[in-house]
């Protein structure tokens, strides 16, 4: 059983819109404030916990190294039952990582990288197996795409993910349209969840209506099932019950709130979670980057010139409108998209601190800040493109083949 | 495309209870009349067609032999697009048969035999491949049973079905909990249906409520998918679109009314159907035989003595209460369960006519009629038990192995 003995109700969040007008569902994230989503209120509304400094120190003690900047800087900021996972590790007991992605009709963008960059770090730091779900079926159910199109997108997105550097020996990537047809155990766990969630509960969690398809209404059980290790008998053994930790953006939380409600009723561990904030669109923090709006995002396929143009033209500035005013008053880093992108992707802590100080004070101008980001992202994206070129269809097939994984506890 | 070009609405039957109080859903059949379900009204309500004498003659012409007594006597009485299937056969084009069963917690009973007896005859007469779905997942979703229990029941029920004499070379039996995990194509067709049916439509067809599980609500797409030949690529080839004919009791019609609504929208053939009336409980025609009421049914595991006792004690009589009154007034065969069972299972037409005449006139007494039925069923059930003994786990595995089938068009 999971460590959290308190009753969690699947319908604890009956409304998908908070008092402050923030909407957060797996399919819609919107804020009415130019500061973006109020994460303190969201934590309260969802009933999860903020990651404390003490907890970060405990993590560092367990893994014997500093945590990743994405965690240190509060980008991964909230959790459920992370202490339970640490206690497992401290006791020499196993756990695994589960994350995923809905393969979209465009190339992956920078925002999509965040969970994978962080998950790769977790995998290395804890030396644990990882399963990655590509929800091609979700995209089929929600979008005007054929099954074959979504399966092709899943394969292409898998290449982007593999280019993040995952270890083949510790990582299983699967697409639902293929894997459900390869594993009776996965389908059995899907129905185990589906039996234990009513339409009313799904409506409370996800805002479904009676006009939604029965495919959509049933889908949450498909995202839930990989939380149970018995969905992967070739990795964990049949009838196994190994706890899992799910790194994801916080909009995915409703799936796992539902899963955590079901788990104890079917004698399985509740999945633990570690949540990230949303990666802002170039236009500002009111919404997350969108793959369907070309100008809102930097894609992994963008050229150095496209990256320069997009940041120069679109990145919302928290600085002043003239150089003189900026020198005098300085910038507001909280709403400055260029600074925020550096916060997500610039690993050098000291230098980032210096940049923040100088930009806030007015010593650094917006154009200069943008130059730093442009050069950083041009190199970062070029590196990913270089690695992706080496990912062949055969590599994808290797990652997607159901097989034992090698790892030690 | 299927032959029936008329618009059929999935929600054409918004209510599951007719004006006359008859309730017919896949999970509930009840009548308020002691004559049982009014099938004329049901045909009208469901929007299907009664099988005419002309149609029966056309069938006999196509297959070059008399039709099975179950068809001749109006037990299979209604259809959808049966002409289209005959036209396929006449043109030398392929079709296949699809039927199924929800494996119940008890042994199969006589009523469960009807679709299989008739389907076997269809398979032989038309020489076509047959797929049989065991909906262990349905039983898991609806009943207080574990997945393993329902899978075990599916396997036991498969033995009863095999004992009906199906040809291994032309028959594929599958259980959902196993086969979905063996065939991506089957799961893909499930989601193809699930994308195209809303909760409101499922509610109209099946009477679901908001308190039903998302598993139940999604389930109709799983019973629908085998109507599409591409769910069985090893038999029919990938991306195939071969029409199918579904023999079933008429309570299963809502699944296929829904399927027929979806099919043309996804470019696939509508399944054709041939419907049977319900097999009456021993107590009378108000409801169908129920596996969960031990005294309502004769099971395939019953001993000769149990068969004798059940028919003697429980079979509702349409005869008079004394021998004298029976000799004088005669019996009402329409409501007499003993006579009705003979109508289902007694193949000799001439003799059955004679029995009916003598029982109606009063020449035959109820006890004498029951004796005829008891002896007939004792032999029939003993024969099935004999054949079932020879069905091993290995035989079941052979029938349930995805493989090509041999048949000619």
CSV table of N, CA and C in Angstrom, one decimal, chain A residues 98-99 101 131-136 154 172-180 182 186 222 226 231-232 399-400:
chain,number,residue,atom,x,y,z
A,98,UNK,N,7.6,6.3,-14.5
A,98,UNK,CA,6.7,6.3,-15.6
A,98,UNK,C,6.4,7.7,-16.0
A,99,UNK,N,6.6,8.0,-17.3
A,99,UNK,CA,6.1,9.3,-17.8
A,99,UNK,C,5.6,9.0,-19.2
A,101,UNK,N,3.7,10.9,-23.2
A,101,UNK,CA,3.5,12.0,-24.1
A,101,UNK,C,2.4,11.7,-25.0
A,131,UNK,N,9.4,3.5,-17.9
A,131,UNK,CA,8.5,3.2,-19.0
A,131,UNK,C,7.9,4.5,-19.5
A,132,UNK,N,7.8,4.7,-20.8
A,132,UNK,CA,7.3,5.9,-21.4
A,132,UNK,C,6.1,5.5,-22.3
A,133,UNK,N,5.0,6.1,-22.0
A,133,UNK,CA,3.8,5.8,-22.7
A,133,UNK,C,3.5,6.9,-23.8
A,134,UNK,N,3.4,6.5,-25.0
A,134,UNK,CA,3.0,7.4,-26.1
A,134,UNK,C,1.5,7.2,-26.4
A,135,UNK,N,0.7,8.2,-26.1
A,135,UNK,CA,-0.8,8.0,-26.1
A,135,UNK,C,-1.3,8.3,-27.5
A,136,UNK,N,-0.9,7.5,-28.5
A,136,UNK,CA,-1.4,7.7,-29.9
A,136,UNK,C,-2.9,7.5,-29.9
A,154,UNK,N,3.6,8.9,-33.2
A,154,UNK,CA,4.2,8.3,-32.0
A,154,UNK,C,5.6,7.8,-32.3
A,172,UNK,N,11.8,1.4,-21.5
A,172,UNK,CA,10.9,0.8,-22.4
A,172,UNK,C,9.9,1.9,-22.9
A,173,UNK,N,9.9,2.2,-24.2
A,173,UNK,CA,9.0,3.1,-24.8
A,173,UNK,C,7.9,2.3,-25.5
A,174,UNK,N,6.6,2.7,-25.2
A,174,UNK,CA,5.5,2.0,-25.9
A,174,UNK,C,4.4,2.9,-26.4
A,175,UNK,N,3.8,2.6,-27.5
A,175,UNK,CA,2.7,3.3,-28.0
A,175,UNK,C,1.4,2.4,-27.7
A,176,UNK,N,0.4,3.0,-27.2
A,176,UNK,CA,-0.8,2.3,-26.8
A,176,UNK,C,-1.4,1.4,-28.0
A,177,UNK,N,-1.5,2.0,-29.2
A,177,UNK,CA,-2.1,1.3,-30.3
A,177,UNK,C,-1.3,0.0,-30.6
A,178,UNK,N,0.0,0.0,-30.3
A,178,UNK,CA,0.7,-1.3,-30.5
A,178,UNK,C,0.8,-2.1,-29.2
A,179,UNK,N,1.1,-1.5,-28.1
A,179,UNK,CA,1.4,-2.3,-26.9
A,179,UNK,C,0.2,-3.0,-26.3
A,180,UNK,N,-0.9,-2.3,-26.4
A,180,UNK,CA,-2.1,-3.0,-25.8
A,180,UNK,C,-2.3,-4.3,-26.6
A,182,UNK,N,-0.1,-6.2,-27.6
A,182,UNK,CA,1.0,-7.1,-27.3
A,182,UNK,C,1.0,-7.6,-25.9
A,186,UNK,N,-1.5,-5.6,-19.7
A,186,UNK,CA,-1.7,-4.1,-19.8
A,186,UNK,C,-3.2,-3.9,-19.9
A,222,UNK,N,-6.6,4.2,-19.4
A,222,UNK,CA,-5.4,3.8,-20.2
A,222,UNK,C,-4.2,4.5,-19.8
A,226,UNK,N,-0.3,2.1,-16.7
A,226,UNK,CA,1.1,1.9,-16.5
A,226,UNK,C,1.6,2.3,-15.1
A,231,UNK,N,1.5,-4.3,-15.4
A,231,UNK,CA,1.3,-4.0,-16.8
A,231,UNK,C,2.5,-4.3,-17.7
A,232,UNK,N,3.6,-4.6,-17.0
A,232,UNK,CA,4.9,-4.9,-17.7
A,232,UNK,C,5.5,-6.1,-17.2
A,399,UNK,N,13.8,0.2,-28.7
A,399,UNK,CA,13.3,0.8,-27.4
A,399,UNK,C,11.8,0.3,-27.2
A,400,UNK,N,11.1,0.0,-28.3
A,400,UNK,CA,9.7,-0.3,-28.2
A,400,UNK,C,9.4,-1.8,-28.1
